[in-house]
Amino acid sequence: GRGIDVLLPCSVASRRAIPMDQRTVLTIEDNEYNRKIVRKLLGTSYRLIEAVDGEAGVALAFAEVPDLILMDVQLPKMSGLEATRILRADARTKHIPIVIITSFALSGDRERAADTGAAGYLAKPYSPGELLALVRKFLPE
Ligand code: MN
């Protein structure tokens, strides 16, 4: 769909050896309904961890070093764009692909997401197939 995009080439070769159900996806999202959708779509295939604000998301990423991060933009305490910049600038987390998920597709968020070094971009509302396709680009089966 037109709301899905890969902003940067993804480096996945080193991850192929990890069994799919042991790979960790961090969802940083303040909306419970949106977190539930991600759980429903990805919960049987990946280990999921969640944070509900930007600061907690950054802390959890440093602690857990997930294989992929799904990052909402509008978050309490710290925006998803700022959290992405911090994670991209830190040696512990700069290799982790980050997918920016935004409700504001028409307001220039795609360009701002690219500027942060995010690996992918997805506009809400997205279809199940769009999220799964994007996740599989970074964590192939
Ligand atoms: Mn939000």
Short mmCIF file of C-alpha atoms and ligand atoms in Angstrom, two decimals:
data_model
loop_
_atom_site.label_atom_id
_atom_site.label_comp_id
_atom_site.label_asym_id
_atom_site.label_seq_id
_atom_site.Cartn_x
_atom_site.Cartn_y
_atom_site.Cartn_z
CA GLY A 1 0.00 0.00 0.00
CA ARG A 2 1.03 3.62 -0.30
CA GLY A 3 1.42 3.94 3.47
CA ILE A 4 4.30 1.47 3.63
CA ASP A 5 7.88 2.27 2.84
CA VAL A 6 11.39 1.06 3.44
CA LEU A 7 13.60 4.08 3.87
CA LEU A 8 16.99 2.39 4.07
CA PRO A 9 18.41 -0.93 2.92
CA CYS A 10 18.14 -3.40 5.80
CA SER A 11 20.98 -5.57 6.92
CA VAL A 12 19.45 -8.88 7.86
CA ALA A 13 22.04 -11.48 6.89
CA SER A 14 23.35 -11.87 10.42
CA ARG A 15 19.84 -12.42 11.80
CA ARG A 16 18.74 -15.31 9.63
CA ALA A 17 20.18 -17.90 11.99
CA ILE A 18 18.04 -16.80 14.93
CA PRO A 19 14.81 -18.84 15.21
CA MET A 20 11.86 -16.63 14.45
CA ASP A 21 10.05 -17.12 17.76
CA GLN A 22 13.14 -16.05 19.68
CA ARG A 23 13.49 -12.74 17.93
CA THR A 24 12.31 -9.76 19.93
CA VAL A 25 10.17 -6.90 18.65
CA LEU A 26 9.87 -3.81 20.87
CA THR A 27 6.66 -1.81 20.43
CA ILE A 28 6.84 1.77 21.72
CA GLU A 29 3.23 2.94 21.61
CA ASP A 30 1.06 4.78 24.13
CA ASN A 31 -2.27 3.61 22.73
CA GLU A 32 -3.48 0.33 24.24
CA TYR A 33 -5.64 -0.52 21.22
CA ASN A 34 -2.67 -0.12 18.87
CA ARG A 35 -0.49 -2.29 21.12
CA LYS A 36 -3.21 -4.94 21.07
CA ILE A 37 -3.23 -4.96 17.27
CA VAL A 38 0.54 -5.51 17.19
CA ARG A 39 0.21 -8.33 19.76
CA LYS A 40 -2.46 -9.99 17.68
CA LEU A 41 -0.48 -9.72 14.44
CA LEU A 42 3.02 -10.54 15.70
CA GLY A 43 2.58 -12.26 19.06
CA THR A 44 2.61 -15.82 17.75
CA SER A 45 5.77 -15.32 15.68
CA TYR A 46 7.98 -13.08 17.78
CA ARG A 47 8.81 -12.32 21.38
CA LEU A 48 7.12 -8.97 22.05
CA ILE A 49 8.06 -6.34 24.60
CA GLU A 50 6.31 -2.99 25.03
CA ALA A 51 6.84 0.52 26.33
CA VAL A 52 4.17 3.22 26.62
CA ASP A 53 6.30 6.38 26.42
CA GLY A 54 9.47 7.50 24.68
CA GLU A 55 11.74 7.53 27.72
CA ALA A 56 10.67 4.04 28.81
CA GLY A 57 11.08 2.84 25.23
CA VAL A 58 14.67 4.06 25.02
CA ALA A 59 15.47 2.49 28.40
CA LEU A 60 13.92 -0.84 27.37
CA ALA A 61 15.78 -0.82 24.05
CA PHE A 62 19.11 -0.32 25.87
CA ALA A 63 18.26 -3.10 28.32
CA GLU A 64 16.88 -5.68 25.89
CA VAL A 65 18.53 -4.82 22.54
CA PRO A 66 15.55 -6.06 20.49
CA ASP A 67 15.82 -7.21 16.86
CA LEU A 68 13.29 -4.65 15.60
CA ILE A 69 11.57 -1.58 17.06
CA LEU A 70 8.11 -0.32 16.08
CA MET A 71 8.06 3.35 17.07
CA ASP A 72 4.97 5.53 17.41
CA VAL A 73 5.64 9.25 16.82
CA GLN A 74 3.23 10.91 19.25
CA LEU A 75 4.36 9.65 22.66
CA PRO A 76 4.37 11.00 26.23
CA LYS A 77 7.64 12.28 27.73
CA MET A 78 9.69 11.98 24.52
CA SER A 79 8.55 11.86 20.89
CA GLY A 80 9.22 8.79 18.78
CA LEU A 81 11.42 10.85 16.48
CA GLU A 82 13.61 12.00 19.38
CA ALA A 83 13.73 8.44 20.79
CA THR A 84 14.80 7.19 17.36
CA ARG A 85 17.61 9.76 17.17
CA ILE A 86 18.88 8.69 20.59
CA LEU A 87 18.79 4.98 19.72
CA ARG A 88 20.49 5.57 16.35
CA ALA A 89 23.27 7.53 18.06
CA ASP A 90 24.07 4.90 20.72
CA ALA A 91 26.49 2.06 20.03
CA ARG A 92 24.25 -0.43 21.85
CA THR A 93 21.24 0.16 19.62
CA LYS A 94 22.33 1.85 16.38
CA HIS A 95 22.23 -1.47 14.46
CA ILE A 96 18.56 -2.12 15.34
CA PRO A 97 16.10 -1.35 12.52
CA ILE A 98 13.45 1.11 13.68
CA VAL A 99 10.10 1.41 11.91
CA ILE A 100 8.37 4.75 12.53
CA ILE A 101 4.59 4.40 12.73
CA THR A 102 2.63 7.61 12.45
CA SER A 103 -0.92 8.88 12.14
CA PHE A 104 0.24 12.06 10.47
CA ALA A 105 1.26 10.82 7.05
CA LEU A 106 0.51 14.09 5.33
CA SER A 107 2.37 16.41 7.67
CA GLY A 108 5.94 15.63 6.66
CA ASP A 109 6.55 12.81 9.14
CA ARG A 110 7.96 10.57 6.40
CA GLU A 111 10.77 13.08 5.78
CA ARG A 112 11.30 13.60 9.50
CA ALA A 113 11.41 9.82 10.00
CA ALA A 114 14.05 9.49 7.28
CA ASP A 115 16.07 12.28 8.92
CA THR A 116 16.23 10.34 12.20
CA GLY A 117 17.82 7.34 10.50
CA ALA A 118 14.74 5.14 10.87
CA ALA A 119 14.84 2.05 8.65
CA GLY A 120 11.16 2.05 7.75
CA TYR A 121 7.97 4.01 7.86
CA LEU A 122 4.35 2.97 8.17
CA ALA A 123 1.29 5.22 8.19
CA LYS A 124 -1.73 4.52 10.42
CA PRO A 125 -4.23 3.15 9.78
CA TYR A 126 -2.30 0.24 8.27
CA SER A 127 -3.63 -3.13 7.16
CA PRO A 128 -2.44 -6.34 8.86
CA GLY A 129 -0.71 -7.28 5.62
CA GLU A 130 1.20 -4.00 5.49
CA LEU A 131 2.59 -4.40 9.02
CA LEU A 132 3.49 -8.05 8.46
CA ALA A 133 5.16 -7.30 5.13
CA LEU A 134 7.27 -4.55 6.64
CA VAL A 135 8.26 -6.60 9.71
CA ARG A 136 9.27 -9.51 7.47
CA LYS A 137 11.50 -7.26 5.39
CA PHE A 138 13.60 -6.73 8.50
CA LEU A 139 13.05 -10.10 10.17
CA PRO A 140 12.65 -12.56 7.29
CA GLU A 141 11.30 -16.04 7.95
MN MN B 1 0.74 7.86 20.21
#
